[in-house]
Amino acid sequence: MAWRRTVFAIAVSGTVAALFAAMGHKTAFLARRWRGAPPGLGRFEALCGLLYAGLSLTGMGKHVAPALRALDLECLEQIDAEGGLPTRNPEELMEVFALLTWVAQALDGAERSPGPEHGAALARIVPTLRALKHADGGLARFHGGGRGVTGRLDQALAAVHIRPSLAPGRAMGFARLAAGRTTVLVDAAPPPTGAASLDGHASTLAFELTSGRRPVIVNCGSGAEFGETWRRAGRATQSHSTLCIDGASSSRLVVIRGAGDGAEELTDVPRDVRVQRLEGTEGQGLMVGHDGYVDSHGLTHVRRLTLSRDGRALTGEDTLGALTESDRERFEAQLNESGLVGVAYSIRFHLHPDVDAQLDMSGNAVSLRLRSGEVWVLRNDGSAKMSIETSVYLDSGRLKPRGARQIVLTDKVSDFARQIGWTLAKA
């Protein structure tokens, strides 16, 4: 039996030696090629991996100092003054934060300190991530990001000794309303552009609402894991809980020239996106607007949202208006093209798959029953037709898209201004 133990020990020793040799080769490769990783999460992953290897593997310590300097520079260039990323992807920001946190812990264990920009970036990111969390702990699903791996965000936040706070104003371009057990997160900034927009969505003024531990109003999400067709569909305005004019997105997708993989970036994005905080006796509110349909239809979209003080009601008003003389001329051209019947629009409220929706007899209200037993009711002011249609929930943790439903308000605009009111209230 002794000879068997000897042979086994030699085999194990050889396997371990081969493993460490391979890790050494990979570390040397990272040291040479980390600059080839795309800016953002990819480059943070490469540099953090290089740092881990430099701290853990014998003979690789020479890579630690240059990797620390490079990581500091990436933190300075990629994490803006408000603690956000150019991609405006909440899940990507969480992953970057987790990497930076774990590297800081590894450096502390090796009795070394993070660079000054590394520590400053962590301090900037914390309030932004807290503002991007829903009441159930999941992240807002915008610009290619999902809700995040359960528990990862809380674990990373607990690992840093930074005083809890929420970002004032917008967090990475998102506005937050919260009261009682309800959170509302709104995309209130222009979409990313250029290289940062390869996973960006035409989601301006879209919102998500979560009640306690239950998501209610959502966006369809990123379809990247289900193929190019789903990926492209998930990026369209129609896949978000906002207003869409004439079936067109508020930003356009254009294939990048010379990109062999058919990668598409956002173009013709809204240039002027405005947001104003509102406080009143009814509760906290937002007035947001964008010009993404001005060039094509001459119409500006303005959305007003008010969350009651107890969090039991969200009041919304969507306005389409031709604000200037040139806008009116462009709108009249669209109106004439339609044969004077009006320019079609739709307001979509995508529902989480666990929400059961039922249209009432009058057609002006929909009851939404959550698995917790809560019932929310969506009503409109009667100025638009209300219907329930099929939708999808694109969740990266599943093998295929989940079936879901959406509430759609539809009508036509035939004048220079049009207002549509609606309320979502807990029964």
CSV table of C-alpha atoms in Angstrom, one decimal:
chain,number,residue,atom,x,y,z
A,1,MET,CA,0.0,0.0,0.0
A,2,ALA,CA,2.9,2.3,0.7
A,3,TRP,CA,3.9,2.3,-3.0
A,4,ARG,CA,0.4,3.3,-4.0
A,5,ARG,CA,0.5,6.3,-1.6
A,6,THR,CA,3.8,7.3,-3.1
A,7,VAL,CA,2.6,7.1,-6.6
A,8,PHE,CA,-0.5,9.1,-5.7
A,9,ALA,CA,1.6,11.8,-3.9
A,10,ILE,CA,3.8,12.1,-7.0
A,11,ALA,CA,0.8,12.4,-9.3
A,12,VAL,CA,-0.8,15.1,-7.0
A,13,SER,CA,2.5,16.9,-6.8
A,14,GLY,CA,2.8,16.9,-10.6
A,15,THR,CA,-0.8,18.1,-11.0
A,16,VAL,CA,-0.3,21.0,-8.5
A,17,ALA,CA,3.0,22.0,-10.1
A,18,ALA,CA,1.3,22.1,-13.6
A,19,LEU,CA,-1.5,24.1,-12.1
A,20,PHE,CA,0.8,26.7,-10.6
A,21,ALA,CA,2.8,26.8,-13.8
A,22,ALA,CA,-0.3,27.6,-15.8
A,23,MET,CA,-1.3,30.3,-13.3
A,24,GLY,CA,2.1,31.8,-13.7
A,25,HIS,CA,1.8,31.9,-17.5
A,26,LYS,CA,-1.7,33.4,-17.2
A,27,THR,CA,-0.4,36.1,-14.8
A,28,ALA,CA,2.4,37.0,-17.2
A,29,PHE,CA,-0.2,37.2,-20.0
A,30,LEU,CA,-2.4,39.5,-18.0
A,31,ALA,CA,0.6,41.8,-17.2
A,32,ARG,CA,1.3,42.2,-20.9
A,33,ARG,CA,-2.3,42.3,-22.3
A,34,TRP,CA,-4.6,43.9,-19.7
A,35,ARG,CA,-4.7,47.1,-21.8
A,36,GLY,CA,-6.5,45.1,-24.5
A,37,ALA,CA,-9.5,44.6,-22.3
A,38,PRO,CA,-12.4,47.0,-23.0
A,39,PRO,CA,-12.6,50.0,-20.6
A,40,GLY,CA,-15.0,49.4,-17.8
A,41,LEU,CA,-15.8,46.1,-16.2
A,42,GLY,CA,-13.5,44.1,-18.5
A,43,ARG,CA,-10.4,46.1,-17.7
A,44,PHE,CA,-11.2,46.2,-13.9
A,45,GLU,CA,-11.5,42.4,-14.0
A,46,ALA,CA,-8.1,42.1,-15.8
A,47,LEU,CA,-6.3,44.4,-13.3
A,48,CYS,CA,-7.9,42.9,-10.2
A,49,GLY,CA,-7.0,39.4,-11.4
A,50,LEU,CA,-3.4,40.6,-12.0
A,51,LEU,CA,-3.3,42.0,-8.5
A,52,TYR,CA,-4.7,38.9,-6.9
A,53,ALA,CA,-2.1,36.8,-8.7
A,54,GLY,CA,0.7,39.1,-7.7
A,55,LEU,CA,-0.3,38.9,-4.1
A,56,SER,CA,-0.9,35.2,-4.1
A,57,LEU,CA,1.7,33.5,-6.3
A,58,THR,CA,5.4,33.1,-5.5
A,59,GLY,CA,7.6,35.2,-7.9
A,60,MET,CA,4.7,37.3,-9.2
A,61,GLY,CA,5.0,40.2,-6.6
A,62,LYS,CA,6.7,42.4,-9.2
A,63,HIS,CA,3.3,42.9,-10.9
A,64,VAL,CA,1.6,44.4,-7.8
A,65,ALA,CA,3.0,47.9,-7.9
A,66,PRO,CA,2.3,48.6,-11.6
A,67,ALA,CA,-1.1,47.0,-11.4
A,68,LEU,CA,-2.0,49.2,-8.4
A,69,ARG,CA,-1.0,52.3,-10.4
A,70,ALA,CA,-3.0,51.2,-13.4
A,71,LEU,CA,-6.0,50.4,-11.2
A,72,ASP,CA,-5.8,53.8,-9.6
A,73,LEU,CA,-5.8,55.4,-13.1
A,74,GLU,CA,-8.9,53.3,-14.2
A,75,CYS,CA,-10.7,54.4,-11.1
A,76,LEU,CA,-10.0,58.0,-11.9
A,77,GLU,CA,-11.0,57.8,-15.5
A,78,GLN,CA,-14.0,55.4,-15.3
A,79,ILE,CA,-15.7,56.3,-12.0
A,80,ASP,CA,-17.1,59.8,-12.4
A,81,ALA,CA,-17.6,62.4,-9.7
A,82,GLU,CA,-21.1,61.0,-8.8
A,83,GLY,CA,-19.8,57.4,-8.5
A,84,GLY,CA,-21.2,56.2,-11.8
A,85,LEU,CA,-19.9,54.4,-15.0
A,86,PRO,CA,-20.2,55.7,-18.6
A,87,THR,CA,-22.3,52.7,-19.4
A,88,ARG,CA,-24.9,53.7,-16.8
A,89,ASN,CA,-25.4,49.9,-16.1
A,90,PRO,CA,-26.3,49.4,-12.4
A,91,GLU,CA,-25.3,45.8,-12.3
A,92,GLU,CA,-21.9,46.5,-14.0
A,93,LEU,CA,-21.3,49.2,-11.3
A,94,MET,CA,-22.0,46.6,-8.6
A,95,GLU,CA,-19.6,44.2,-10.1
A,96,VAL,CA,-16.9,46.8,-10.3
A,97,PHE,CA,-17.6,47.8,-6.7
A,98,ALA,CA,-17.3,44.2,-5.6
A,99,LEU,CA,-14.0,43.7,-7.4
A,100,LEU,CA,-12.6,46.9,-5.9
A,101,THR,CA,-13.8,45.9,-2.4
A,102,TRP,CA,-12.3,42.4,-2.6
A,103,VAL,CA,-9.0,43.7,-3.9
A,104,ALA,CA,-8.9,46.2,-1.0
A,105,GLN,CA,-9.4,43.3,1.4
A,106,ALA,CA,-6.6,41.3,-0.2
A,107,LEU,CA,-4.3,44.2,0.0
A,108,ASP,CA,-5.1,44.7,3.6
A,109,GLY,CA,-4.3,41.0,4.3
A,110,ALA,CA,-1.0,41.5,2.6
A,111,GLU,CA,-0.4,44.6,4.8
A,112,ARG,CA,-0.6,46.9,1.8
A,113,SER,CA,-2.9,49.9,1.1
A,114,PRO,CA,-5.1,50.6,-1.9
A,115,GLY,CA,-4.1,53.6,-4.0
A,116,PRO,CA,-5.7,57.0,-3.2
A,117,GLU,CA,-8.0,56.9,-6.3
A,118,HIS,CA,-9.1,53.3,-5.5
A,119,GLY,CA,-10.3,54.3,-2.0
A,120,ALA,CA,-11.9,57.5,-3.3
A,121,ALA,CA,-13.8,55.5,-6.0
A,122,LEU,CA,-15.2,53.2,-3.3
A,123,ALA,CA,-16.4,56.2,-1.3
A,124,ARG,CA,-18.1,57.7,-4.4
A,125,ILE,CA,-19.8,54.4,-5.5
A,126,VAL,CA,-21.4,53.5,-2.2
A,127,PRO,CA,-24.2,56.2,-2.1
A,128,THR,CA,-24.9,55.7,-5.8
A,129,LEU,CA,-25.4,51.9,-5.4
A,130,ARG,CA,-27.6,52.4,-2.4
A,131,ALA,CA,-29.8,54.8,-4.4
A,132,LEU,CA,-30.0,52.2,-7.2
A,133,LYS,CA,-31.4,49.5,-4.9
A,134,HIS,CA,-35.1,48.6,-4.9
A,135,ALA,CA,-37.0,47.9,-1.7
A,136,ASP,CA,-36.3,44.1,-2.1
A,137,GLY,CA,-32.5,44.6,-2.4
A,138,GLY,CA,-32.4,44.1,-6.2
A,139,LEU,CA,-30.9,46.6,-8.6
A,140,ALA,CA,-32.8,48.7,-11.2
A,141,ARG,CA,-32.7,46.8,-14.5
A,142,PHE,CA,-31.4,49.3,-17.1
A,143,HIS,CA,-28.9,49.5,-19.9
A,144,GLY,CA,-28.0,45.9,-20.0
A,145,GLY,CA,-28.0,45.2,-16.3
A,146,GLY,CA,-30.0,42.8,-14.3
A,147,ARG,CA,-31.1,42.7,-10.6
A,148,GLY,CA,-27.7,41.3,-9.6
A,149,VAL,CA,-26.7,38.1,-7.9
A,150,THR,CA,-28.7,37.8,-4.7
A,151,GLY,CA,-26.7,39.0,-1.7
A,152,ARG,CA,-23.6,40.2,-3.6
A,153,LEU,CA,-24.4,43.9,-3.2
A,154,ASP,CA,-25.2,43.7,0.5
A,155,GLN,CA,-22.0,41.6,1.1
A,156,ALA,CA,-19.8,44.1,-0.8
A,157,LEU,CA,-21.4,47.1,1.0
A,158,ALA,CA,-21.0,45.4,4.4
A,159,ALA,CA,-17.3,44.8,3.6
A,160,VAL,CA,-16.4,48.5,3.3
A,161,HIS,CA,-16.5,50.8,6.3
A,162,ILE,CA,-18.2,53.7,4.7
A,163,ARG,CA,-21.1,55.6,6.3
A,164,PRO,CA,-24.4,54.6,4.7
A,165,SER,CA,-26.0,57.3,2.7
A,166,LEU,CA,-28.0,57.9,-0.5
A,167,ALA,CA,-26.7,59.9,-3.5
A,168,PRO,CA,-28.3,63.4,-3.6
A,169,GLY,CA,-30.2,64.2,-6.8
A,170,ARG,CA,-29.7,61.7,-9.6
A,171,ALA,CA,-27.5,58.6,-9.1
A,172,MET,CA,-25.7,57.7,-12.3
A,173,GLY,CA,-28.6,59.5,-14.1
A,174,PHE,CA,-31.4,57.7,-12.2
A,175,ALA,CA,-33.9,59.5,-10.0
A,176,ARG,CA,-35.4,57.7,-7.0
A,177,LEU,CA,-38.7,58.1,-5.2
A,178,ALA,CA,-39.2,56.1,-2.0
A,179,ALA,CA,-41.9,56.1,0.7
A,180,GLY,CA,-43.3,53.4,2.9
A,181,ARG,CA,-42.5,50.0,1.4
A,182,THR,CA,-42.4,51.3,-2.2
A,183,THR,CA,-39.5,52.4,-4.4
A,184,VAL,CA,-39.6,54.0,-7.9
A,185,LEU,CA,-36.5,54.3,-10.0
A,186,VAL,CA,-36.6,56.4,-13.2
A,187,ASP,CA,-34.1,56.7,-16.0
A,188,ALA,CA,-33.7,60.5,-16.0
A,189,ALA,CA,-30.6,61.2,-18.1
A,190,PRO,CA,-29.4,60.8,-21.7
A,191,PRO,CA,-28.5,57.2,-22.6
A,192,PRO,CA,-24.8,56.3,-22.9
A,193,THR,CA,-23.2,56.9,-26.3
A,194,GLY,CA,-20.2,55.7,-28.3
A,195,ALA,CA,-18.3,52.6,-27.0
A,196,ALA,CA,-20.2,52.9,-23.7
A,197,SER,CA,-23.5,52.3,-25.4
A,198,LEU,CA,-22.9,48.8,-26.9
A,199,ASP,CA,-25.3,47.4,-24.3
A,200,GLY,CA,-27.2,50.7,-23.8
A,201,HIS,CA,-31.0,50.8,-24.0
A,202,ALA,CA,-33.5,53.4,-25.4
A,203,SER,CA,-35.1,53.7,-22.0
A,204,THR,CA,-35.3,57.4,-21.3
A,205,LEU,CA,-38.0,58.2,-18.7
A,206,ALA,CA,-38.8,54.5,-18.1
A,207,PHE,CA,-39.5,53.5,-14.5
A,208,GLU,CA,-39.6,50.5,-12.3
A,209,LEU,CA,-41.7,50.1,-9.1
A,210,THR,CA,-41.2,47.6,-6.3
A,211,SER,CA,-43.6,47.1,-3.4
A,212,GLY,CA,-41.8,45.6,-0.4
A,213,ARG,CA,-40.2,42.4,-1.6
A,214,ARG,CA,-42.2,42.2,-4.8
A,215,PRO,CA,-41.3,43.9,-8.1
A,216,VAL,CA,-44.5,45.2,-9.8
A,217,ILE,CA,-43.6,47.4,-12.8
A,218,VAL,CA,-40.4,46.4,-14.6
A,219,ASN,CA,-38.5,46.7,-17.8
A,220,CYS,CA,-38.1,43.6,-20.0
A,221,GLY,CA,-34.3,43.6,-19.3
A,222,SER,CA,-31.3,42.5,-21.4
A,223,GLY,CA,-31.8,39.7,-23.9
A,224,ALA,CA,-28.1,39.3,-24.6
A,225,GLU,CA,-28.0,35.8,-23.3
A,226,PHE,CA,-30.8,34.6,-25.5
A,227,GLY,CA,-29.4,35.6,-28.9
A,228,GLU,CA,-29.1,38.7,-31.0
A,229,THR,CA,-32.8,39.0,-31.8
A,230,TRP,CA,-33.7,39.1,-28.1
A,231,ARG,CA,-30.8,41.4,-27.3
A,232,ARG,CA,-31.9,43.9,-29.9
A,233,ALA,CA,-35.6,43.7,-28.9
A,234,GLY,CA,-34.7,44.3,-25.2
A,235,ARG,CA,-32.9,47.6,-26.1
A,236,ALA,CA,-36.0,49.1,-27.8
A,237,THR,CA,-38.2,51.7,-26.1
A,238,GLN,CA,-41.2,49.4,-26.4
A,239,SER,CA,-39.5,47.0,-24.0
A,240,HIS,CA,-39.5,49.6,-21.2
A,241,SER,CA,-42.2,51.1,-19.0
A,242,THR,CA,-42.4,54.4,-20.7
A,243,LEU,CA,-44.1,56.2,-23.6
A,244,CYS,CA,-43.3,55.3,-27.2
A,245,ILE,CA,-44.4,57.3,-30.3
A,246,ASP,CA,-45.5,55.6,-33.5
A,247,GLY,CA,-43.6,52.4,-32.6
A,248,ALA,CA,-40.2,54.2,-32.8
A,249,SER,CA,-37.5,54.2,-30.1
A,250,SER,CA,-36.4,57.4,-28.5
A,251,SER,CA,-32.8,56.5,-29.4
A,252,ARG,CA,-31.7,54.6,-32.5
A,253,LEU,CA,-29.4,51.6,-32.9
A,254,VAL,CA,-26.6,51.8,-35.6
A,255,VAL,CA,-24.2,49.1,-36.5
A,256,ILE,CA,-20.6,50.1,-35.9
A,257,ARG,CA,-18.6,50.3,-39.1
A,258,GLY,CA,-15.9,47.8,-39.3
A,259,ALA,CA,-17.3,45.7,-36.4
A,260,GLY,CA,-17.4,42.2,-37.6
A,261,ASP,CA,-19.7,41.0,-34.9
A,262,GLY,CA,-22.5,43.4,-35.9
A,263,ALA,CA,-22.2,45.4,-32.7
A,264,GLU,CA,-24.6,48.3,-32.4
A,265,GLU,CA,-24.3,51.5,-30.5
A,266,LEU,CA,-26.9,54.1,-29.6
A,267,THR,CA,-27.2,57.2,-31.8
A,268,ASP,CA,-29.7,60.1,-32.2
A,269,VAL,CA,-30.2,59.9,-28.4
A,270,PRO,CA,-32.2,62.5,-26.5
A,271,ARG,CA,-29.9,65.5,-26.1
A,272,ASP,CA,-32.0,67.5,-23.6
A,273,VAL,CA,-33.2,65.4,-20.6
A,274,ARG,CA,-34.4,67.5,-17.7
A,275,VAL,CA,-35.4,66.6,-14.2
A,276,GLN,CA,-37.0,68.6,-11.4
A,277,ARG,CA,-37.7,67.4,-7.9
A,278,LEU,CA,-41.2,68.2,-6.6
A,279,GLU,CA,-42.3,68.3,-2.9
A,280,GLY,CA,-45.8,68.9,-1.9
A,281,THR,CA,-48.6,67.9,0.5
A,282,GLU,CA,-49.4,64.9,-1.7
A,283,GLY,CA,-45.8,63.5,-1.4
A,284,GLN,CA,-42.5,63.5,-3.3
A,285,GLY,CA,-42.4,63.8,-7.1
A,286,LEU,CA,-40.5,64.3,-10.2
A,287,MET,CA,-41.0,66.3,-13.4
A,288,VAL,CA,-38.8,64.8,-16.2
A,289,GLY,CA,-38.7,65.3,-19.9
A,290,HIS,CA,-36.7,64.5,-23.1
A,291,ASP,CA,-36.5,65.6,-26.7
A,292,GLY,CA,-35.9,62.2,-28.3
A,293,TYR,CA,-38.9,62.5,-30.6
A,294,VAL,CA,-38.5,66.2,-31.5
A,295,ASP,CA,-36.4,65.6,-34.7
A,296,SER,CA,-38.7,62.8,-35.9
A,297,HIS,CA,-42.2,64.0,-34.8
A,298,GLY,CA,-41.7,67.5,-33.3
A,299,LEU,CA,-42.9,66.2,-29.9
A,300,THR,CA,-41.4,66.5,-26.5
A,301,HIS,CA,-42.3,63.9,-23.8
A,302,VAL,CA,-42.8,65.2,-20.3
A,303,ARG,CA,-43.6,62.8,-17.4
A,304,ARG,CA,-44.7,63.8,-14.0
A,305,LEU,CA,-44.7,61.2,-11.2
A,306,THR,CA,-45.8,61.7,-7.6
A,307,LEU,CA,-45.4,59.0,-4.9
A,308,SER,CA,-47.7,59.5,-1.9
A,309,ARG,CA,-46.2,59.9,1.5
A,310,ASP,CA,-47.3,56.5,2.6
A,311,GLY,CA,-46.0,54.9,-0.6
A,312,ARG,CA,-49.4,53.4,-1.5
A,313,ALA,CA,-50.1,55.4,-4.6
A,314,LEU,CA,-48.1,56.6,-7.7
A,315,THR,CA,-49.8,59.3,-9.8
A,316,GLY,CA,-48.5,59.8,-13.3
A,317,GLU,CA,-49.1,62.3,-16.1
A,318,ASP,CA,-47.5,61.9,-19.5
A,319,THR,CA,-47.6,65.0,-21.8
A,320,LEU,CA,-46.7,65.2,-25.5
A,321,GLY,CA,-46.2,68.7,-26.8
A,322,ALA,CA,-44.9,70.6,-29.8
A,323,LEU,CA,-43.1,73.4,-28.0
A,324,THR,CA,-41.6,75.6,-30.7
A,325,GLU,CA,-42.7,76.9,-34.1
A,326,SER,CA,-40.3,74.5,-35.9
A,327,ASP,CA,-41.6,71.6,-33.7
A,328,ARG,CA,-45.2,72.4,-34.7
A,329,GLU,CA,-44.2,72.4,-38.4
A,330,ARG,CA,-42.6,69.0,-38.0
A,331,PHE,CA,-45.6,67.7,-36.1
A,332,GLU,CA,-48.0,69.0,-38.8
A,333,ALA,CA,-46.0,67.2,-41.4
A,334,GLN,CA,-46.4,64.0,-39.5
A,335,LEU,CA,-50.1,64.7,-39.0
A,336,ASN,CA,-50.6,65.2,-42.7
A,337,GLU,CA,-48.7,62.0,-43.4
A,338,SER,CA,-51.1,60.1,-41.2
A,339,GLY,CA,-54.1,61.5,-43.2
A,340,LEU,CA,-55.0,63.8,-40.3
A,341,VAL,CA,-56.0,60.9,-38.1
A,342,GLY,CA,-53.2,61.6,-35.6
A,343,VAL,CA,-49.8,60.3,-34.5
A,344,ALA,CA,-50.1,57.0,-32.6
A,345,TYR,CA,-48.5,56.6,-29.2
A,346,SER,CA,-48.5,54.0,-26.5
A,347,ILE,CA,-47.7,54.0,-22.8
A,348,ARG,CA,-46.4,50.7,-21.5
A,349,PHE,CA,-46.3,49.2,-18.0
A,350,HIS,CA,-44.4,45.9,-18.2
A,351,LEU,CA,-45.3,43.6,-15.3
A,352,HIS,CA,-43.1,41.2,-13.4
A,353,PRO,CA,-44.0,37.5,-14.3
A,354,ASP,CA,-45.3,36.9,-10.8
A,355,VAL,CA,-48.0,39.7,-11.1
A,356,ASP,CA,-51.4,38.5,-12.2
A,357,ALA,CA,-53.3,41.2,-14.2
A,358,GLN,CA,-57.1,41.4,-14.8
A,359,LEU,CA,-58.9,44.1,-16.8
A,360,ASP,CA,-62.1,45.3,-15.2
A,361,MET,CA,-65.5,45.4,-17.0
A,362,SER,CA,-65.3,49.1,-17.9
A,363,GLY,CA,-61.8,48.8,-19.5
A,364,ASN,CA,-60.4,51.7,-17.5
A,365,ALA,CA,-58.7,49.8,-14.7
A,366,VAL,CA,-56.5,46.8,-14.2
A,367,SER,CA,-56.1,44.9,-11.0
A,368,LEU,CA,-52.6,43.6,-10.2
A,369,ARG,CA,-52.4,40.8,-7.7
A,370,LEU,CA,-49.0,40.0,-6.2
A,371,ARG,CA,-48.0,36.7,-4.7
A,372,SER,CA,-47.8,38.4,-1.3
A,373,GLY,CA,-51.6,39.0,-1.5
A,374,GLU,CA,-51.3,42.7,-2.2
A,375,VAL,CA,-53.5,44.2,-4.9
A,376,TRP,CA,-52.6,47.3,-6.9
A,377,VAL,CA,-54.9,48.9,-9.3
A,378,LEU,CA,-53.9,50.9,-12.4
A,379,ARG,CA,-56.4,53.3,-13.7
A,380,ASN,CA,-56.3,55.9,-16.5
A,381,ASP,CA,-58.3,59.1,-17.0
A,382,GLY,CA,-60.3,57.6,-19.8
A,383,SER,CA,-58.5,59.5,-22.5
A,384,ALA,CA,-56.7,56.4,-23.9
A,385,LYS,CA,-57.6,52.8,-24.6
A,386,MET,CA,-56.4,50.4,-22.0
A,387,SER,CA,-55.5,46.8,-22.8
A,388,ILE,CA,-53.4,43.8,-21.5
A,389,GLU,CA,-50.9,42.3,-23.9
A,390,THR,CA,-48.2,39.7,-23.7
A,391,SER,CA,-44.6,40.7,-22.7
A,392,VAL,CA,-41.4,38.9,-21.7
A,393,TYR,CA,-39.1,39.1,-18.7
A,394,LEU,CA,-35.5,38.6,-19.8
A,395,ASP,CA,-33.7,37.2,-16.8
A,396,SER,CA,-30.0,36.1,-17.3
A,397,GLY,CA,-30.4,33.4,-14.6
A,398,ARG,CA,-32.8,31.4,-16.8
A,399,LEU,CA,-32.5,29.2,-19.8
A,400,LYS,CA,-35.1,31.1,-21.8
A,401,PRO,CA,-37.2,34.3,-21.6
A,402,ARG,CA,-40.1,34.2,-19.1
A,403,GLY,CA,-43.6,35.0,-20.3
A,404,ALA,CA,-45.1,38.1,-18.7
A,405,ARG,CA,-47.8,40.7,-19.4
A,406,GLN,CA,-47.9,44.4,-20.0
A,407,ILE,CA,-50.6,47.0,-19.6
A,408,VAL,CA,-50.7,49.4,-22.7
A,409,LEU,CA,-52.5,52.7,-23.0
A,410,THR,CA,-52.9,53.7,-26.7
A,411,ASP,CA,-54.3,56.7,-28.6
A,412,LYS,CA,-53.4,59.2,-31.2
A,413,VAL,CA,-52.1,62.8,-30.9
A,414,SER,CA,-53.9,65.2,-33.2
A,415,ASP,CA,-53.1,68.6,-31.5
A,416,PHE,CA,-50.0,70.5,-30.4
A,417,ALA,CA,-50.4,69.2,-26.8
A,418,ARG,CA,-51.8,66.0,-25.3
A,419,GLN,CA,-52.0,64.9,-21.6
A,420,ILE,CA,-52.7,61.4,-20.4
A,421,GLY,CA,-53.2,60.8,-16.6
A,422,TRP,CA,-53.0,57.5,-14.7
A,423,THR,CA,-52.7,56.3,-11.2
A,424,LEU,CA,-51.3,53.1,-9.7
A,425,ALA,CA,-52.6,52.6,-6.2
A,426,LYS,CA,-52.6,49.8,-3.6
A,427,ALA,CA,-56.1,48.6,-3.0
